[in-house]
Amino acid sequence: MSVGGPRQCCVLGALLVHFRREVTVDQLISYLWSDDPPRTARSVIQVQISHLRRAFPGHIRTTPGGYALDVDAEAVDLHRFRLLRDAASSAEPERAVELLEQALSCWRGVPFSGVGSDFLDQTVVVPLREEHSSAVISWASNALEMGRCADVVSRLTPLVSEDPFREKTHHLLITALWRDNERARALALYEEFRARLAEELGVDPGPDLVSLHARMLREDSAAETGPDQGDRYLVRSDLPRDLPDFTGRREALRRLHEISASGEDRAKVCVITGTGGEGKTTTAVRFGHECAPRYPDGQIFIDLYGYTANKEPLDPAAALGALLRAVGTAPESVPDSLDERSALWRTTLMGRRVLLVLDNAMGYAQVSPLLPSSPGSMALITTRNELSGLSGASFLSLGMFDEESSLELLGRVLGEERVREEPDQAREIIRICGGLPLALRVIAGRMLSRPQWSFAHVARRLGDQSRTFRELRVEGQSVETAIDLSFRSLNADQRRTFLLLGLMIGDTVDLGGAATLLGLSFDDADDALQELVGMCLLDEPQGDVYRLHDLVKEFALSRSGALEPGSGEEARKNLAAYYLSMAEHAAELMGSRFRDRETTHRTDLSGRADAEEWFSRHQENLADTIEYFASCDSGDHAWRMADSVWRFYALHGHMGLLISSQERALQASDDQGNLRGRAVTLIGLGIAHYISGRFDEALAFLTKARVLLESVGDRRGIIRALANLGMVHERIGRFGESLEAFQGVLDYAVEMGDTELEAHQWGNLAVLRQTLGQYREALHCAEQVIAKTVGQDQDEARAHAKRVMGEAGTGLGELADAFRHLEESLALSARLGFVGNRIYVHNSLGNAHRAAGSWAEAVDAHTAALELAEESGDRSGDAEILTDLGLTYAAAGRPGEATVVLERAHATAQERSERYAEARAALALGRIPAPAVPVDRARELLKAAERTFAELGLGEADQARAALLSLESVG
């Protein structure tokens, strides 16, 4: 297709080069005219874009600063070239050559030939031509590996003429000529290139090309003097056996191949790190076997004994002596000093492509002298230390197997059928082993020789902590020994740190908690922790948060007797106190109104967002801290912790943790006869059961709490119980009692000058007024909430108020305002992680869409509310949401679906004693015409609804009577 003159071609070319990204008008002007554009430049650009839009309708869009072209990458030669080139970078040589040949076929001539400016040439054309040259070089490197020397000579000969100073191209062409038995031409080309550099630039060729030249001369000399003159290089392939059931590590192998295939102009180093038993050696050996063709001059493996039972780490000089002799150096030719051996080793490997696996390395000083420098070679180091001193190296941390890889390993060893017979029990084994490959292999090996053992039987044996490490031992392999080898390498201070970390409460600890546990300053604790991280005994899953693998932690616990008597328990007590102090401070920042203690620990928490993040990071640890306090007969601390964390658990739908933590704290308070602690945890349980939709239980817990608090004269506690009773009363249809409770709390808040509590009660009153259909009053109450909340820490109250304002707007028919308020509430709730409010907002949006006649949108919104409720465990609104969904189906003319949903709503409300919700569902069901709902069933439902609404003093009783009259008249 013709696209016009040079300017139009230039503009199109620029958009294609940057496709799907903005090209500014200023860029286009520079591409066409450099620094000297005409006065009409912008108009010219606009005209060219207009012409191009006619040629490519729908593909060019205007952006804030210019234009962008949206096309399929495969339709643009440049981007197809890049896709093929990138795919080739991680492929084996044969496939890489094929892909690169396809990529290079996308090039036809010089980009932007005859159009554009000097600026375009320097900023776009030159980099594009460099991409082309790099792809040719990559193709040639891979083609040489395949022995296609003649093809390389044909393609590179014209390229060296076009770019006479590119050393890499000359290196490849000289190599191809030499390997193709064109030694004279290869030597002549080298001399020609050397002379050109000397004459025109005053420099010599680089060391790689000089080394290649020396190797050619050396081999020519060897051919003249005979094969028995001097040492001969021996190609070795002494990798250990590759495991036939090797599993997992796909991403690690992909990364290793990627590193191996990159940077042919240098020697590569990759360090595989991990704790004992992660499969570092196994992965290195598998990679060595897979990539052997890429390293035709040998795959050399040496164990450096960095962490080996009954062996000292191998001295680097001794290692070099072994390596030199292995590749053919005569023993008498091996120098004495480390430096001389290292130099001879690098010289021997120069010009060769070798894979060197340095297994089980201890540290930087051990491996540094052993590293080859020959371009195209690769050193692969496995170690339990970071070796961060190796500049220019790539680092690969293996980590543990995920569940999929773990199951695959068990299936490979034991057979897929054996795993399929007990999938849950197999997963339990994986959980106990923590995904540690060595542990899984030991278990699989034991089961393979004991076919009568089931996974359930093995899980029981592993569940006995006194036997765990005995079970994870088989001839030649032991998880305990693997960990012990790392432990023995620690100095006294490191051992103390490691053993105390084994006593941590929960699975993780942050820097503040670790400093408290260790009895160190933040800086000293940070140094101590980082030492263990560097030795792969401690994980740092996120910044300043640390975790011991389950089996490593169990090992530390088994050795904790080596600590000074009493120091371990004192450290745990200090850590528990840290968690309690921090939790109370975070709860205060989240808006809990019944706190009066300041944190005694250093903290960076300064607002609600920080508090939420801290709770999220430690939620499991805090539950374990409650258990710790309870087990130590510290009931007062247990209920204080449970009272600090309930709000976070409730807002984020962690119902299991909420209920279990409150129940454990209640048990501890009961054991010690602590009435206040009992009352506070009864309130927490009442809240938990309210959120879970168990309203009778919630009412019972809260009533007991109120009685207890009255007996001890705790007015603030009474008010707290009353506030929560008001919510339960509202949900079960006791609106008068709910109103009385909320008003009592509001009066108390005003009396005490507690504006936050006052705003919260205005919010509760707003919900109640909305439920009663008093929409203007609901709006007034919600507006009071907005007026009394200032700052981000009050966003929760505003999200609540905006929801009620949206619901009231729907009731008043003011749908534009309704949608605006509800969307604001949803956005606030999402940002805060306020799950409960999001559930109700989604449902309210469904009601608003129903009022607007948008049936599909309404159904989607109600469904989103139900799904979020199920996901979070907040089931308090199930009956209400199901009723609203049923009303939407009915309004949309889908009586069958409406009936199914409303029957669920009615049953749910009955089960939970939600009288108002039950009556709403009954009224909605009774209004659905036969045959979806039989007349007799409808009559029964409408009578029940009328009776309940009348008892509650609600206007819906008139609606039920009207529906009954209509039904009787039809009947």
JSON list of N, CA and C in Angstrom, two decimals, residues 1-34:
[
{"chain": "A", "resi": 1, "resn": "MET", "atom": "N", "xyz": [0.85, -1.19, 0.00]},
{"chain": "A", "resi": 1, "resn": "MET", "atom": "CA", "xyz": [0.00, 0.00, 0.00]},
{"chain": "A", "resi": 1, "resn": "MET", "atom": "C", "xyz": [0.88, 1.24, 0.00]},
{"chain": "A", "resi": 2, "resn": "SER", "atom": "N", "xyz": [0.62, 2.18, -0.87]},
{"chain": "A", "resi": 2, "resn": "SER", "atom": "CA", "xyz": [1.36, 3.43, -0.91]},
{"chain": "A", "resi": 2, "resn": "SER", "atom": "C", "xyz": [0.80, 4.38, 0.15]},
{"chain": "A", "resi": 3, "resn": "VAL", "atom": "N", "xyz": [1.69, 5.04, 0.88]},
{"chain": "A", "resi": 3, "resn": "VAL", "atom": "CA", "xyz": [1.23, 5.94, 1.94]},
{"chain": "A", "resi": 3, "resn": "VAL", "atom": "C", "xyz": [1.71, 7.35, 1.72]},
{"chain": "A", "resi": 4, "resn": "GLY", "atom": "N", "xyz": [2.01, 7.72, 0.51]},
{"chain": "A", "resi": 4, "resn": "GLY", "atom": "CA", "xyz": [2.35, 9.10, 0.25]},
{"chain": "A", "resi": 4, "resn": "GLY", "atom": "C", "xyz": [3.83, 9.35, 0.18]},
{"chain": "A", "resi": 5, "resn": "GLY", "atom": "N", "xyz": [4.21, 10.64, 0.36]},
{"chain": "A", "resi": 5, "resn": "GLY", "atom": "CA", "xyz": [5.58, 11.07, 0.18]},
{"chain": "A", "resi": 5, "resn": "GLY", "atom": "C", "xyz": [6.48, 10.76, 1.35]},
{"chain": "A", "resi": 6, "resn": "PRO", "atom": "N", "xyz": [7.73, 11.27, 1.29]},
{"chain": "A", "resi": 6, "resn": "PRO", "atom": "CA", "xyz": [8.74, 10.96, 2.31]},
{"chain": "A", "resi": 6, "resn": "PRO", "atom": "C", "xyz": [8.31, 11.35, 3.72]},
{"chain": "A", "resi": 7, "resn": "ARG", "atom": "N", "xyz": [7.69, 12.54, 3.85]},
{"chain": "A", "resi": 7, "resn": "ARG", "atom": "CA", "xyz": [7.29, 12.97, 5.20]},
{"chain": "A", "resi": 7, "resn": "ARG", "atom": "C", "xyz": [6.26, 12.01, 5.79]},
{"chain": "A", "resi": 8, "resn": "GLN", "atom": "N", "xyz": [5.30, 11.62, 4.98]},
{"chain": "A", "resi": 8, "resn": "GLN", "atom": "CA", "xyz": [4.27, 10.71, 5.48]},
{"chain": "A", "resi": 8, "resn": "GLN", "atom": "C", "xyz": [4.88, 9.35, 5.83]},
{"chain": "A", "resi": 9, "resn": "CYS", "atom": "N", "xyz": [5.82, 8.90, 5.02]},
{"chain": "A", "resi": 9, "resn": "CYS", "atom": "CA", "xyz": [6.52, 7.64, 5.32]},
{"chain": "A", "resi": 9, "resn": "CYS", "atom": "C", "xyz": [7.30, 7.74, 6.63]},
{"chain": "A", "resi": 10, "resn": "CYS", "atom": "N", "xyz": [7.92, 8.90, 6.84]},
{"chain": "A", "resi": 10, "resn": "CYS", "atom": "CA", "xyz": [8.69, 9.09, 8.07]},
{"chain": "A", "resi": 10, "resn": "CYS", "atom": "C", "xyz": [7.77, 9.06, 9.29]},
{"chain": "A", "resi": 11, "resn": "VAL", "atom": "N", "xyz": [6.63, 9.76, 9.22]},
{"chain": "A", "resi": 11, "resn": "VAL", "atom": "CA", "xyz": [5.69, 9.78, 10.35]},
{"chain": "A", "resi": 11, "resn": "VAL", "atom": "C", "xyz": [5.15, 8.37, 10.61]},
{"chain": "A", "resi": 12, "resn": "LEU", "atom": "N", "xyz": [4.77, 7.66, 9.55]},
{"chain": "A", "resi": 12, "resn": "LEU", "atom": "CA", "xyz": [4.28, 6.29, 9.73]},
{"chain": "A", "resi": 12, "resn": "LEU", "atom": "C", "xyz": [5.35, 5.39, 10.32]},
{"chain": "A", "resi": 13, "resn": "GLY", "atom": "N", "xyz": [6.58, 5.53, 9.80]},
{"chain": "A", "resi": 13, "resn": "GLY", "atom": "CA", "xyz": [7.67, 4.71, 10.33]},
{"chain": "A", "resi": 13, "resn": "GLY", "atom": "C", "xyz": [7.91, 4.95, 11.81]},
{"chain": "A", "resi": 14, "resn": "ALA", "atom": "N", "xyz": [7.86, 6.22, 12.21]},
{"chain": "A", "resi": 14, "resn": "ALA", "atom": "CA", "xyz": [8.06, 6.54, 13.63]},
{"chain": "A", "resi": 14, "resn": "ALA", "atom": "C", "xyz": [6.97, 5.92, 14.49]},
{"chain": "A", "resi": 15, "resn": "LEU", "atom": "N", "xyz": [5.72, 5.99, 14.03]},
{"chain": "A", "resi": 15, "resn": "LEU", "atom": "CA", "xyz": [4.62, 5.39, 14.79]},
{"chain": "A", "resi": 15, "resn": "LEU", "atom": "C", "xyz": [4.76, 3.87, 14.85]},
{"chain": "A", "resi": 16, "resn": "LEU", "atom": "N", "xyz": [5.26, 3.27, 13.79]},
{"chain": "A", "resi": 16, "resn": "LEU", "atom": "CA", "xyz": [5.43, 1.81, 13.78]},
{"chain": "A", "resi": 16, "resn": "LEU", "atom": "C", "xyz": [6.57, 1.38, 14.71]},
{"chain": "A", "resi": 17, "resn": "VAL", "atom": "N", "xyz": [7.65, 2.14, 14.72]},
{"chain": "A", "resi": 17, "resn": "VAL", "atom": "CA", "xyz": [8.77, 1.81, 15.60]},
{"chain": "A", "resi": 17, "resn": "VAL", "atom": "C", "xyz": [8.32, 1.84, 17.06]},
{"chain": "A", "resi": 18, "resn": "HIS", "atom": "N", "xyz": [7.49, 2.84, 17.38]},
{"chain": "A", "resi": 18, "resn": "HIS", "atom": "CA", "xyz": [7.03, 3.00, 18.78]},
{"chain": "A", "resi": 18, "resn": "HIS", "atom": "C", "xyz": [5.61, 2.48, 18.95]},
{"chain": "A", "resi": 19, "resn": "PHE", "atom": "N", "xyz": [5.21, 1.49, 18.21]},
{"chain": "A", "resi": 19, "resn": "PHE", "atom": "CA", "xyz": [3.79, 1.14, 18.15]},
{"chain": "A", "resi": 19, "resn": "PHE", "atom": "C", "xyz": [3.21, 0.87, 19.54]},
{"chain": "A", "resi": 20, "resn": "ARG", "atom": "N", "xyz": [1.96, 1.31, 19.68]},
{"chain": "A", "resi": 20, "resn": "ARG", "atom": "CA", "xyz": [1.20, 1.22, 20.94]},
{"chain": "A", "resi": 20, "resn": "ARG", "atom": "C", "xyz": [1.72, 2.15, 22.02]},
{"chain": "A", "resi": 21, "resn": "ARG", "atom": "N", "xyz": [2.76, 2.94, 21.71]},
{"chain": "A", "resi": 21, "resn": "ARG", "atom": "CA", "xyz": [3.25, 3.93, 22.66]},
{"chain": "A", "resi": 21, "resn": "ARG", "atom": "C", "xyz": [3.13, 5.31, 22.05]},
{"chain": "A", "resi": 22, "resn": "GLU", "atom": "N", "xyz": [3.05, 6.30, 22.91]},
{"chain": "A", "resi": 22, "resn": "GLU", "atom": "CA", "xyz": [2.88, 7.67, 22.43]},
{"chain": "A", "resi": 22, "resn": "GLU", "atom": "C", "xyz": [4.14, 8.16, 21.74]},
{"chain": "A", "resi": 23, "resn": "VAL", "atom": "N", "xyz": [3.97, 8.78, 20.57]},
{"chain": "A", "resi": 23, "resn": "VAL", "atom": "CA", "xyz": [5.02, 9.53, 19.90]},
{"chain": "A", "resi": 23, "resn": "VAL", "atom": "C", "xyz": [4.56, 10.98, 19.93]},
{"chain": "A", "resi": 24, "resn": "THR", "atom": "N", "xyz": [5.29, 11.83, 20.63]},
{"chain": "A", "resi": 24, "resn": "THR", "atom": "CA", "xyz": [4.84, 13.22, 20.79]},
{"chain": "A", "resi": 24, "resn": "THR", "atom": "C", "xyz": [5.01, 13.99, 19.48]},
{"chain": "A", "resi": 25, "resn": "VAL", "atom": "N", "xyz": [4.27, 15.08, 19.38]},
{"chain": "A", "resi": 25, "resn": "VAL", "atom": "CA", "xyz": [4.39, 15.94, 18.19]},
{"chain": "A", "resi": 25, "resn": "VAL", "atom": "C", "xyz": [5.80, 16.49, 18.10]},
{"chain": "A", "resi": 26, "resn": "ASP", "atom": "N", "xyz": [6.39, 16.84, 19.26]},
{"chain": "A", "resi": 26, "resn": "ASP", "atom": "CA", "xyz": [7.76, 17.37, 19.25]},
{"chain": "A", "resi": 26, "resn": "ASP", "atom": "C", "xyz": [8.74, 16.32, 18.72]},
{"chain": "A", "resi": 27, "resn": "GLN", "atom": "N", "xyz": [8.54, 15.05, 19.08]},
{"chain": "A", "resi": 27, "resn": "GLN", "atom": "CA", "xyz": [9.40, 14.00, 18.54]},
{"chain": "A", "resi": 27, "resn": "GLN", "atom": "C", "xyz": [9.29, 13.93, 17.02]},
{"chain": "A", "resi": 28, "resn": "LEU", "atom": "N", "xyz": [8.06, 13.93, 16.53]},
{"chain": "A", "resi": 28, "resn": "LEU", "atom": "CA", "xyz": [7.85, 13.84, 15.08]},
{"chain": "A", "resi": 28, "resn": "LEU", "atom": "C", "xyz": [8.49, 15.01, 14.35]},
{"chain": "A", "resi": 29, "resn": "ILE", "atom": "N", "xyz": [8.40, 16.20, 14.94]},
{"chain": "A", "resi": 29, "resn": "ILE", "atom": "CA", "xyz": [9.02, 17.38, 14.32]},
{"chain": "A", "resi": 29, "resn": "ILE", "atom": "C", "xyz": [10.54, 17.19, 14.27]},
{"chain": "A", "resi": 30, "resn": "SER", "atom": "N", "xyz": [11.12, 16.69, 15.36]},
{"chain": "A", "resi": 30, "resn": "SER", "atom": "CA", "xyz": [12.57, 16.46, 15.38]},
{"chain": "A", "resi": 30, "resn": "SER", "atom": "C", "xyz": [12.97, 15.40, 14.37]},
{"chain": "A", "resi": 31, "resn": "TYR", "atom": "N", "xyz": [12.16, 14.35, 14.23]},
{"chain": "A", "resi": 31, "resn": "TYR", "atom": "CA", "xyz": [12.47, 13.30, 13.27]},
{"chain": "A", "resi": 31, "resn": "TYR", "atom": "C", "xyz": [12.50, 13.84, 11.84]},
{"chain": "A", "resi": 32, "resn": "LEU", "atom": "N", "xyz": [11.63, 14.81, 11.54]},
{"chain": "A", "resi": 32, "resn": "LEU", "atom": "CA", "xyz": [11.55, 15.34, 10.18]},
{"chain": "A", "resi": 32, "resn": "LEU", "atom": "C", "xyz": [12.57, 16.45, 9.91]},
{"chain": "A", "resi": 33, "resn": "TRP", "atom": "N", "xyz": [12.79, 17.35, 10.91]},
{"chain": "A", "resi": 33, "resn": "TRP", "atom": "CA", "xyz": [13.59, 18.54, 10.63]},
{"chain": "A", "resi": 33, "resn": "TRP", "atom": "C", "xyz": [14.73, 18.79, 11.62]},
{"chain": "A", "resi": 34, "resn": "SER", "atom": "N", "xyz": [15.05, 17.87, 12.49]},
{"chain": "A", "resi": 34, "resn": "SER", "atom": "CA", "xyz": [16.08, 18.07, 13.52]},
{"chain": "A", "resi": 34, "resn": "SER", "atom": "C", "xyz": [15.78, 19.34, 14.31]}
]
